[in-house]
XYZ file of C-alpha atoms in Angstrom:
326
model
C -15.509 -32.667 21.148
C -17.234 -29.758 20.445
C -14.004 -27.586 19.597
C -13.516 -29.508 16.447
C -12.866 -27.410 13.434
C -15.435 -27.922 10.944
C -14.570 -28.591 7.241
C -16.928 -28.142 3.920
C -16.064 -30.707 1.538
C -17.099 -29.845 -1.964
C -17.257 -32.524 -5.099
C -19.675 -33.876 -7.391
C -18.246 -37.424 -6.981
C -19.438 -39.277 -4.009
C -16.291 -41.036 -4.314
C -13.828 -38.408 -3.625
C -15.866 -37.201 -1.059
C -15.364 -40.467 0.499
C -11.791 -40.724 0.345
C -11.484 -36.861 1.937
C -14.067 -38.323 4.908
C -11.312 -41.434 5.345
C -8.554 -38.799 5.647
C -10.283 -35.882 8.018
C -13.238 -37.355 9.884
C -10.922 -38.333 12.894
C -10.130 -34.736 13.505
C -12.622 -32.458 12.130
C -16.484 -32.095 11.950
C -17.242 -32.355 7.995
C -19.870 -31.111 6.242
C -20.550 -32.477 2.360
C -22.138 -30.717 -0.699
C -21.903 -32.254 -4.171
C -22.536 -28.883 -6.283
C -21.843 -25.198 -5.659
C -25.249 -24.020 -4.779
C -25.481 -26.579 -1.594
C -22.080 -25.594 -1.016
C -22.915 -21.931 -0.842
C -26.180 -22.829 1.325
C -23.837 -24.417 3.741
C -21.255 -22.333 3.698
C -23.876 -19.437 4.733
C -25.652 -21.459 7.543
C -22.710 -23.332 9.076
C -19.957 -20.824 8.628
C -17.121 -23.800 8.350
C -13.648 -22.896 9.176
C -12.461 -24.143 5.779
C -14.067 -25.179 2.483
C -11.954 -28.018 0.326
C -13.362 -27.321 -3.135
C -13.636 -29.344 -6.427
C -13.143 -27.313 -9.335
C -14.669 -29.423 -12.298
C -18.032 -29.496 -11.269
C -21.622 -29.526 -13.382
C -23.737 -26.234 -13.478
C -21.528 -24.210 -11.322
C -17.532 -24.687 -11.183
C -15.260 -24.291 -8.177
C -14.029 -21.125 -9.518
C -17.756 -19.542 -9.825
C -18.333 -20.904 -6.225
C -15.072 -18.927 -4.737
C -16.285 -15.997 -6.571
C -19.594 -16.013 -4.941
C -18.063 -16.528 -1.660
C -15.695 -13.697 -1.615
C -18.248 -11.269 -2.936
C -20.384 -11.984 0.500
C -18.452 -10.123 3.345
C -19.704 -12.766 5.685
C -17.989 -15.517 3.866
C -14.977 -14.046 1.854
C -12.879 -14.736 5.262
C -13.437 -18.479 4.957
C -9.954 -20.239 3.397
C -10.543 -22.144 0.409
C -8.275 -24.925 -0.810
C -9.171 -26.198 -4.363
C -8.629 -30.253 -4.523
C -8.583 -31.006 -8.168
C -7.407 -33.026 -11.144
C -6.435 -29.656 -13.108
C -2.606 -29.371 -12.895
C -2.119 -26.507 -15.465
C -0.394 -23.693 -14.145
C -2.963 -21.160 -15.712
C -5.526 -22.971 -13.490
C -3.576 -22.691 -10.005
C -3.117 -19.115 -11.338
C -6.705 -18.182 -11.633
C -7.531 -20.060 -8.695
C -5.115 -18.089 -6.564
C -6.112 -14.974 -8.033
C -9.820 -15.830 -6.809
C -8.722 -16.075 -3.326
C -8.023 -19.677 -2.681
C -5.161 -20.398 -0.083
C -3.939 -23.588 -1.847
C -4.232 -26.281 -4.361
C -4.164 -29.915 -3.785
C -4.026 -32.517 -6.734
C -5.836 -35.556 -7.223
C -5.254 -38.039 -6.604
C -4.877 -37.091 -2.904
C -2.185 -38.080 -0.787
C -3.476 -38.228 2.817
C -0.291 -37.005 4.568
C -0.340 -33.922 2.251
C -4.379 -33.254 2.948
C -3.725 -33.214 6.644
C -0.560 -31.239 6.762
C -2.193 -28.135 4.187
C -5.505 -28.291 6.033
C -3.453 -28.129 9.765
C -1.203 -25.257 8.144
C -3.967 -22.903 6.851
C -6.184 -23.551 10.023
C -3.195 -22.519 12.160
C -2.722 -19.082 9.828
C -6.141 -18.568 10.328
C -5.684 -18.735 13.943
C -3.020 -16.215 13.755
C -4.860 -13.732 11.788
C -7.944 -13.761 14.270
C -5.264 -13.530 17.159
C -4.146 -10.200 15.488
C -7.591 -8.656 14.723
C -8.226 -9.601 18.296
C -5.318 -7.738 19.742
C -5.785 -4.989 17.308
C -9.226 -4.558 18.419
C -8.187 -3.990 21.927
C -5.681 -1.952 21.104
C -8.389 0.536 19.529
C -10.617 0.009 22.428
C -7.928 1.205 25.064
C -7.313 4.170 22.918
C -10.990 5.249 22.904
C -11.004 4.836 26.731
C -8.324 7.536 26.636
C -10.380 9.714 24.568
C -13.480 9.620 26.942
C -11.052 10.770 29.579
C -9.435 13.584 27.899
C -11.023 16.597 26.535
C -9.987 15.889 23.070
C -12.326 14.864 20.308
C -12.565 11.500 19.309
C -11.336 12.307 15.764
C -7.863 13.063 17.138
C -6.746 9.760 17.499
C -7.922 8.537 13.977
C -6.625 11.681 12.061
C -3.049 11.976 13.973
C -2.810 7.882 13.492
C -3.330 8.039 9.594
C -1.059 11.411 9.485
C 1.718 9.075 11.259
C 0.915 6.622 8.639
C 1.395 9.006 5.943
C 4.798 10.273 7.362
C 6.090 6.767 7.776
C 5.672 5.946 4.221
C 6.906 9.106 2.905
C 10.303 8.640 5.140
C 10.530 5.275 3.550
C 9.432 2.723 5.855
C 7.748 -0.417 4.537
C 3.830 -0.748 4.114
C 3.481 -3.036 6.847
C 5.471 -1.302 9.436
C 3.412 1.807 8.386
C 0.713 0.103 8.748
C 1.337 -1.212 12.326
C 2.442 2.334 13.359
C -1.106 3.495 12.071
C -2.734 1.032 14.940
C 0.034 1.705 17.697
C -0.381 5.575 17.238
C -3.690 5.655 19.016
C -2.219 4.625 22.099
C -0.167 7.533 22.506
C -1.988 8.892 25.265
C -3.257 5.913 26.889
C -1.569 7.027 30.326
C -3.894 9.960 30.714
C -6.405 7.196 32.045
C -4.336 7.542 35.275
C -4.418 11.485 35.565
C -6.828 13.102 37.858
C -9.658 15.220 36.090
C -8.825 18.376 37.948
C -5.507 18.261 36.292
C -6.628 16.876 32.934
C -9.604 19.095 32.215
C -8.383 22.365 33.823
C -8.771 25.022 31.459
C -6.140 27.546 32.622
C -2.306 27.268 32.789
C -0.943 24.285 34.777
C 0.928 24.779 38.245
C 4.664 23.602 38.357
C 3.216 20.689 40.410
C 0.447 19.946 38.437
C 2.576 20.110 35.204
C 4.883 17.358 36.893
C 1.916 15.243 37.489
C 0.485 15.532 33.901
C 3.886 14.607 32.318
C 3.691 11.228 34.125
C 1.102 9.939 31.653
C 3.957 8.954 29.385
C 5.121 6.432 32.157
C 1.333 5.437 33.438
C 0.709 4.945 29.818
C 3.948 2.288 29.637
C 2.708 0.867 33.012
C -0.872 -0.017 31.358
C 0.657 -1.483 28.196
C 2.967 -3.568 30.059
C 5.768 -5.860 28.230
C 3.718 -7.622 25.212
C 6.009 -9.007 23.167
C 4.181 -8.354 19.806
C 5.343 -5.787 17.417
C 2.302 -3.977 17.737
C 2.296 -3.509 21.571
C 6.303 -2.644 21.786
C 5.880 -0.044 19.431
C 2.612 1.551 21.214
C 4.853 1.390 24.464
C 7.398 3.216 22.729
C 5.119 5.909 21.249
C 3.476 6.221 24.869
C 6.508 6.867 26.823
C 8.362 8.854 24.114
C 6.009 10.790 21.823
C 7.030 13.974 24.089
C 10.710 13.844 23.738
C 12.163 16.558 21.522
C 14.951 16.310 18.984
C 17.271 18.547 20.978
C 17.129 16.842 24.007
C 14.461 19.353 25.759
C 11.475 16.996 25.896
C 10.168 14.418 28.559
C 9.968 12.000 30.734
C 13.619 11.345 30.170
C 15.358 14.232 27.884
C 16.343 12.111 25.051
C 17.748 13.582 21.880
C 18.231 12.958 18.315
C 18.259 9.032 16.999
C 18.226 7.807 20.846
C 14.354 8.547 20.509
C 12.351 5.307 18.912
C 11.648 6.517 15.317
C 7.891 5.809 15.955
C 7.778 8.280 18.755
C 9.308 10.818 16.543
C 7.078 10.362 13.744
C 3.936 10.356 16.009
C 5.139 13.410 17.805
C 5.079 15.315 14.391
C 1.638 13.892 13.699
C 0.317 14.716 17.142
C 1.217 18.385 17.283
C 0.011 19.005 13.506
C -3.281 17.681 14.656
C -3.367 19.519 18.205
C -2.539 22.854 16.134
C -4.955 22.374 13.876
C -7.963 21.475 16.011
C -9.787 23.679 18.371
C -9.756 23.079 22.045
C -11.391 24.400 25.019
C -8.294 26.431 25.875
C -7.396 27.358 22.441
C -9.031 28.406 18.733
C -7.488 26.171 15.563
C -4.480 27.467 13.875
C -4.619 27.476 10.237
C -2.785 24.686 8.430
C -0.248 27.416 7.149
C 0.619 28.430 10.709
C 0.711 24.860 11.692
C 3.237 23.944 8.782
C 5.339 27.402 9.554
C 5.866 26.040 13.011
C 6.713 22.526 12.090
C 9.254 23.678 9.752
C 10.730 26.369 12.337
C 11.076 23.240 14.785
C 13.104 21.390 12.437
C 16.054 20.101 14.310
C 14.739 21.716 17.423
C 11.143 19.753 18.502
C 11.510 17.229 15.408
C 13.952 15.008 13.749
C 14.829 17.113 10.400
C 14.348 14.217 7.877
C 10.569 13.286 9.318
C 9.988 17.159 8.875
C 11.126 16.747 5.278
C 8.788 13.781 4.981
C 5.946 15.410 6.839
C 6.299 18.395 4.058
C 6.677 15.609 1.267
C 3.240 13.795 2.234
C 1.167 17.326 2.998
C -1.470 16.735 0.515
C -1.988 13.314 1.793
C -2.327 14.788 5.130
C -4.833 17.385 4.289
C -7.109 14.797 2.393
C -7.299 12.682 5.620
C -7.751 16.122 7.871
C -10.651 16.764 5.575
C -12.143 13.028 5.612
C -11.801 12.925 9.669
C -12.958 16.500 10.349
C -14.752 16.576 13.590
């Protein structure tokens, strides 16, 4: 039973702790505290998976305990459910504003306690899974950088550019954030391109260029068919970010709206950063030169509406550029 989740129960009344113990001890490892200071000490030493916290306690109230928890980076992620006799709306509002995930009213109902605890622990597991997946994606993006001759800041800058353009084009915060995390994967397929082609300083021959273009399809093979929104988006970006609005891009010569929107946005972000960055084979263009180029490619290489969005958020892009300058 080592994999049982740990709950910290905090209440100044032993009888209340006994009630919760009777409800929860069969499924969870339990820790007990009868005041705020003891609760904080146990939270720090034991890192419980959840805290059930009384509000009305002498010396230190539950509200003060949660404020202290949220102020500590190593403890702020622990979900807190208030278990309280207080039922006034303003108390609940204050509790939620301080970061509680739920309220359970005393006298407690065993089925409600079990259901709420289980639900919130499952939400934590989902968040951990998302966080782990995101970490893997970012590490894969970094692996591609090691292979390429571009600076590590390229993928950071261009992904922030992509997020800003998406926002300016009217996409939601959550979609734009997914794009921020998916965009670094755009060139993951370069891992599969031989060094003599990838790192060649001169112009590529027709045969070498044919091999180089395969990085889009190699990237798709690496990412596979993961069903998550993040990985689906990353795969679309990887395959299609070299397609062009007029149909002259690769690998499939797609055009217009048939190119996935995330790839169209990433294309502008990628080109803007590539033009304004120094490379072994070229000097950095000025920002003005890069903007003129992107304007001129409106409706040719790039989606016209997304070029408008790019121009709209230029101040934000330049802030990001300065922030992540290599």
